[in-house]
mmCIF file of C-alpha atoms in Angstrom:
data_model
loop_
_atom_site.group_PDB
_atom_site.id
_atom_site.type_symbol
_atom_site.label_atom_id
_atom_site.label_comp_id
_atom_site.label_asym_id
_atom_site.label_seq_id
_atom_site.Cartn_x
_atom_site.Cartn_y
_atom_site.Cartn_z
ATOM 1 C CA MET A 30 107.265 89.408 87.554
ATOM 2 C CA ASN A 31 110.191 87.984 85.645
ATOM 3 C CA ARG A 32 113.120 90.262 86.544
ATOM 4 C CA VAL A 33 115.539 88.691 84.060
ATOM 5 C CA GLU A 34 113.164 89.253 81.144
ATOM 6 C CA LEU A 35 112.427 92.782 82.383
ATOM 7 C CA HIS A 36 116.153 93.596 82.616
ATOM 8 C CA GLU A 37 116.807 92.238 79.114
ATOM 9 C CA SER A 38 113.897 94.180 77.588
ATOM 10 C CA ILE A 39 115.177 97.388 79.163
ATOM 11 C CA GLU A 40 118.742 96.756 77.931
ATOM 12 C CA ARG A 41 117.456 96.074 74.395
ATOM 13 C CA ASN A 42 115.023 98.981 74.086
ATOM 14 C CA ILE A 43 116.538 101.853 76.038
ATOM 15 C CA LYS A 44 117.790 104.784 73.963
ATOM 16 C CA PHE A 45 120.299 107.339 75.198
ATOM 17 C CA SER A 46 121.042 110.910 74.183
ATOM 18 C CA PHE A 47 123.695 113.102 75.725
ATOM 19 C CA ALA A 48 124.136 116.754 76.668
ATOM 20 C CA ARG A 49 126.504 118.980 78.538
ATOM 21 C CA SER A 50 126.147 118.685 82.258
ATOM 22 C CA GLY A 51 126.587 121.208 85.040
ATOM 23 C CA GLY A 52 128.082 120.515 88.421
ATOM 24 C CA LYS A 53 131.511 119.231 89.376
ATOM 25 C CA GLY A 54 134.164 118.648 86.757
ATOM 26 C CA GLY A 55 135.869 121.993 86.370
ATOM 27 C CA GLN A 56 136.478 123.334 82.858
ATOM 28 C CA ASN A 57 135.997 119.857 81.397
ATOM 29 C CA VAL A 58 132.263 120.107 82.142
ATOM 30 C CA ASN A 59 131.927 122.741 79.411
ATOM 31 C CA LYS A 60 133.470 120.495 76.748
ATOM 32 C CA VAL A 61 132.136 116.976 77.359
ATOM 33 C CA ASN A 62 128.596 115.594 77.020
ATOM 34 C CA THR A 63 128.215 113.634 80.246
ATOM 35 C CA LYS A 64 124.528 114.205 81.027
ATOM 36 C CA VAL A 65 122.388 111.242 79.970
ATOM 37 C CA HIS A 66 118.781 111.458 78.804
ATOM 38 C CA ALA A 67 117.383 107.894 78.778
ATOM 39 C CA VAL A 68 114.160 107.005 76.976
ATOM 40 C CA MET A 69 112.386 103.638 77.185
ATOM 41 C CA PRO A 70 109.140 102.893 75.275
ATOM 42 C CA PHE A 71 106.580 101.713 77.829
ATOM 43 C CA SER A 72 104.975 99.339 75.327
ATOM 44 C CA ARG A 73 108.267 97.400 74.973
ATOM 45 C CA ILE A 74 108.423 96.370 78.640
ATOM 46 C CA LYS A 75 108.449 92.575 78.944
ATOM 47 C CA GLY A 76 108.367 90.341 82.016
ATOM 48 C CA LEU A 77 105.334 91.890 83.729
ATOM 49 C CA SER A 78 101.765 90.618 83.948
ATOM 50 C CA GLN A 79 98.839 92.747 82.720
ATOM 51 C CA GLU A 80 97.977 93.759 86.297
ATOM 52 C CA GLU A 81 101.572 94.813 86.979
ATOM 53 C CA LEU A 82 101.727 96.769 83.702
ATOM 54 C CA SER A 83 98.546 98.686 84.494
ATOM 55 C CA ALA A 84 99.773 99.426 88.034
ATOM 56 C CA ALA A 85 103.119 100.625 86.647
ATOM 57 C CA ARG A 86 101.401 102.839 84.074
ATOM 58 C CA ARG A 87 99.266 104.437 86.813
ATOM 59 C CA LYS A 88 102.178 105.049 89.190
ATOM 60 C CA LEU A 89 104.663 106.228 86.540
ATOM 61 C CA ASP A 90 102.242 108.685 84.951
ATOM 62 C CA ALA A 91 104.476 111.674 85.808
ATOM 63 C CA VAL A 92 107.522 110.085 84.128
ATOM 64 C CA ILE A 93 105.744 108.868 80.956
ATOM 65 C CA ASN A 94 105.625 111.451 78.167
ATOM 66 C CA SER A 95 103.041 111.927 75.366
ATOM 67 C CA GLU A 96 104.843 109.387 73.118
ATOM 68 C CA ASP A 97 104.312 106.696 75.819
ATOM 69 C CA GLU A 98 107.982 106.648 76.821
ATOM 70 C CA ILE A 99 109.621 106.638 80.247
ATOM 71 C CA CYS A 100 112.163 109.474 80.416
ATOM 72 C CA ILE A 101 114.948 109.976 82.945
ATOM 73 C CA ASN A 102 117.828 112.466 83.107
ATOM 74 C CA VAL A 103 121.038 111.612 84.967
ATOM 75 C CA ASP A 104 124.002 113.905 85.559
ATOM 76 C CA ASP A 105 125.253 112.489 88.861
ATOM 77 C CA GLU A 106 128.784 111.590 87.772
ATOM 78 C CA ARG A 107 131.499 113.050 85.536
ATOM 79 C CA TYR A 108 131.554 110.046 83.221
ATOM 80 C CA GLN A 109 129.023 109.275 80.516
ATOM 81 C CA ASP A 110 129.310 105.494 80.901
ATOM 82 C CA VAL A 111 128.604 105.650 84.633
ATOM 83 C CA ASN A 112 125.609 107.950 84.074
ATOM 84 C CA ARG A 113 124.321 105.573 81.387
ATOM 85 C CA LYS A 114 124.412 102.628 83.828
ATOM 86 C CA ILE A 115 122.743 104.714 86.548
ATOM 87 C CA ALA A 116 119.955 105.709 84.148
ATOM 88 C CA ALA A 117 119.254 102.096 83.161
ATOM 89 C CA GLU A 118 119.234 101.020 86.822
ATOM 90 C CA ARG A 119 116.873 103.852 87.771
ATOM 91 C CA ILE A 120 114.417 103.003 85.008
ATOM 92 C CA GLU A 121 114.466 99.339 86.040
ATOM 93 C CA SER A 122 114.035 100.089 89.749
ATOM 94 C CA ARG A 123 111.198 102.541 89.088
ATOM 95 C CA ILE A 124 109.356 99.979 86.960
ATOM 96 C CA ILE A 125 109.848 97.281 89.620
ATOM 97 C CA GLN A 126 108.608 99.567 92.419
ATOM 98 C CA ALA A 127 105.639 100.781 90.389
ATOM 99 C CA ALA A 128 104.650 97.262 89.304
ATOM 100 C CA HIS A 129 104.645 95.928 92.866
ATOM 101 C CA ILE A 130 101.127 94.995 93.928
ATOM 102 C CA ALA A 131 100.721 94.845 97.692
ATOM 103 C CA THR A 132 99.037 91.760 99.090
ATOM 104 C CA VAL A 133 95.862 92.368 101.041
ATOM 105 C CA ARG A 134 96.216 91.732 104.761
ATOM 106 C CA LYS A 135 93.826 89.170 106.167
ATOM 107 C CA LYS A 136 92.328 90.133 109.515
ATOM 108 C CA THR A 137 92.861 87.536 112.217
ATOM 109 C CA LYS A 138 91.184 87.045 115.559
ATOM 110 C CA PRO A 139 93.113 86.553 118.772
ATOM 111 C CA THR A 140 93.431 82.926 119.868
ATOM 112 C CA LYS A 141 91.651 81.541 122.896
ATOM 113 C CA ALA A 142 94.962 81.195 124.754
ATOM 114 C CA SER A 143 95.912 84.834 124.076
ATOM 115 C CA LYS A 144 92.512 86.038 125.321
ATOM 116 C CA GLU A 145 92.892 84.019 128.513
ATOM 117 C CA LYS A 146 96.434 85.278 129.039
ATOM 118 C CA ARG A 147 95.295 88.899 128.627
ATOM 119 C CA LEU A 148 92.414 88.450 131.058
ATOM 120 C CA ASN A 149 94.721 86.724 133.546
ATOM 121 C CA GLN A 150 97.175 89.639 133.416
ATOM 122 C CA LYS A 151 94.326 92.100 133.937
ATOM 123 C CA LYS A 152 93.138 90.146 136.948
ATOM 124 C CA LEU A 153 96.639 90.059 138.482
ATOM 125 C CA ARG A 154 97.065 93.783 137.919
ATOM 126 C CA SER A 155 93.693 94.484 139.497
ATOM 127 C CA GLU A 156 94.548 92.386 142.565
ATOM 128 C CA LEU A 157 97.888 94.190 142.898
ATOM 129 C CA LYS A 158 96.190 97.599 142.861
ATOM 130 C CA ASN A 159 93.494 96.457 145.263
ATOM 131 C CA SER A 160 96.146 95.276 147.737
ATOM 132 C CA ARG A 161 97.625 98.800 147.811
ATOM 133 C CA ARG A 162 94.352 100.410 148.888
ATOM 134 C CA ARG A 163 93.992 101.756 152.354
ATOM 135 C CA ILE A 164 90.898 100.570 154.118
ATOM 136 C CA ILE A 165 89.225 103.379 156.061
ATOM 137 C CA PHE A 166 86.644 102.512 158.797
#
């Protein structure tokens, strides 16, 4: 994954539209278009390998619409510019998280020393418990 190339492709290809937003802001909220609807064509994503792209497509299926675009709405803040930056960051972080391919864990066996140490501890514990027993004749 090339994060710089991914970031640049998102900055170049993201499209914004704006709407009136609810929430905090008082009367101003009824007059100003602060809600951001960000759209990014999935086919324009650069900086990912084929495997990462297919993984991202699978994981982002709920966010990708019928025109093969990633869509996100943001109305967290009162200011359009701030919401625009948040939307771009969210799209980028979602793509990065979805494209992450987990490495397969290799099973390992315990070493000879660790086996001996475990057996030694068991033996000591057993001797300790045996020494506490009461011998009845």
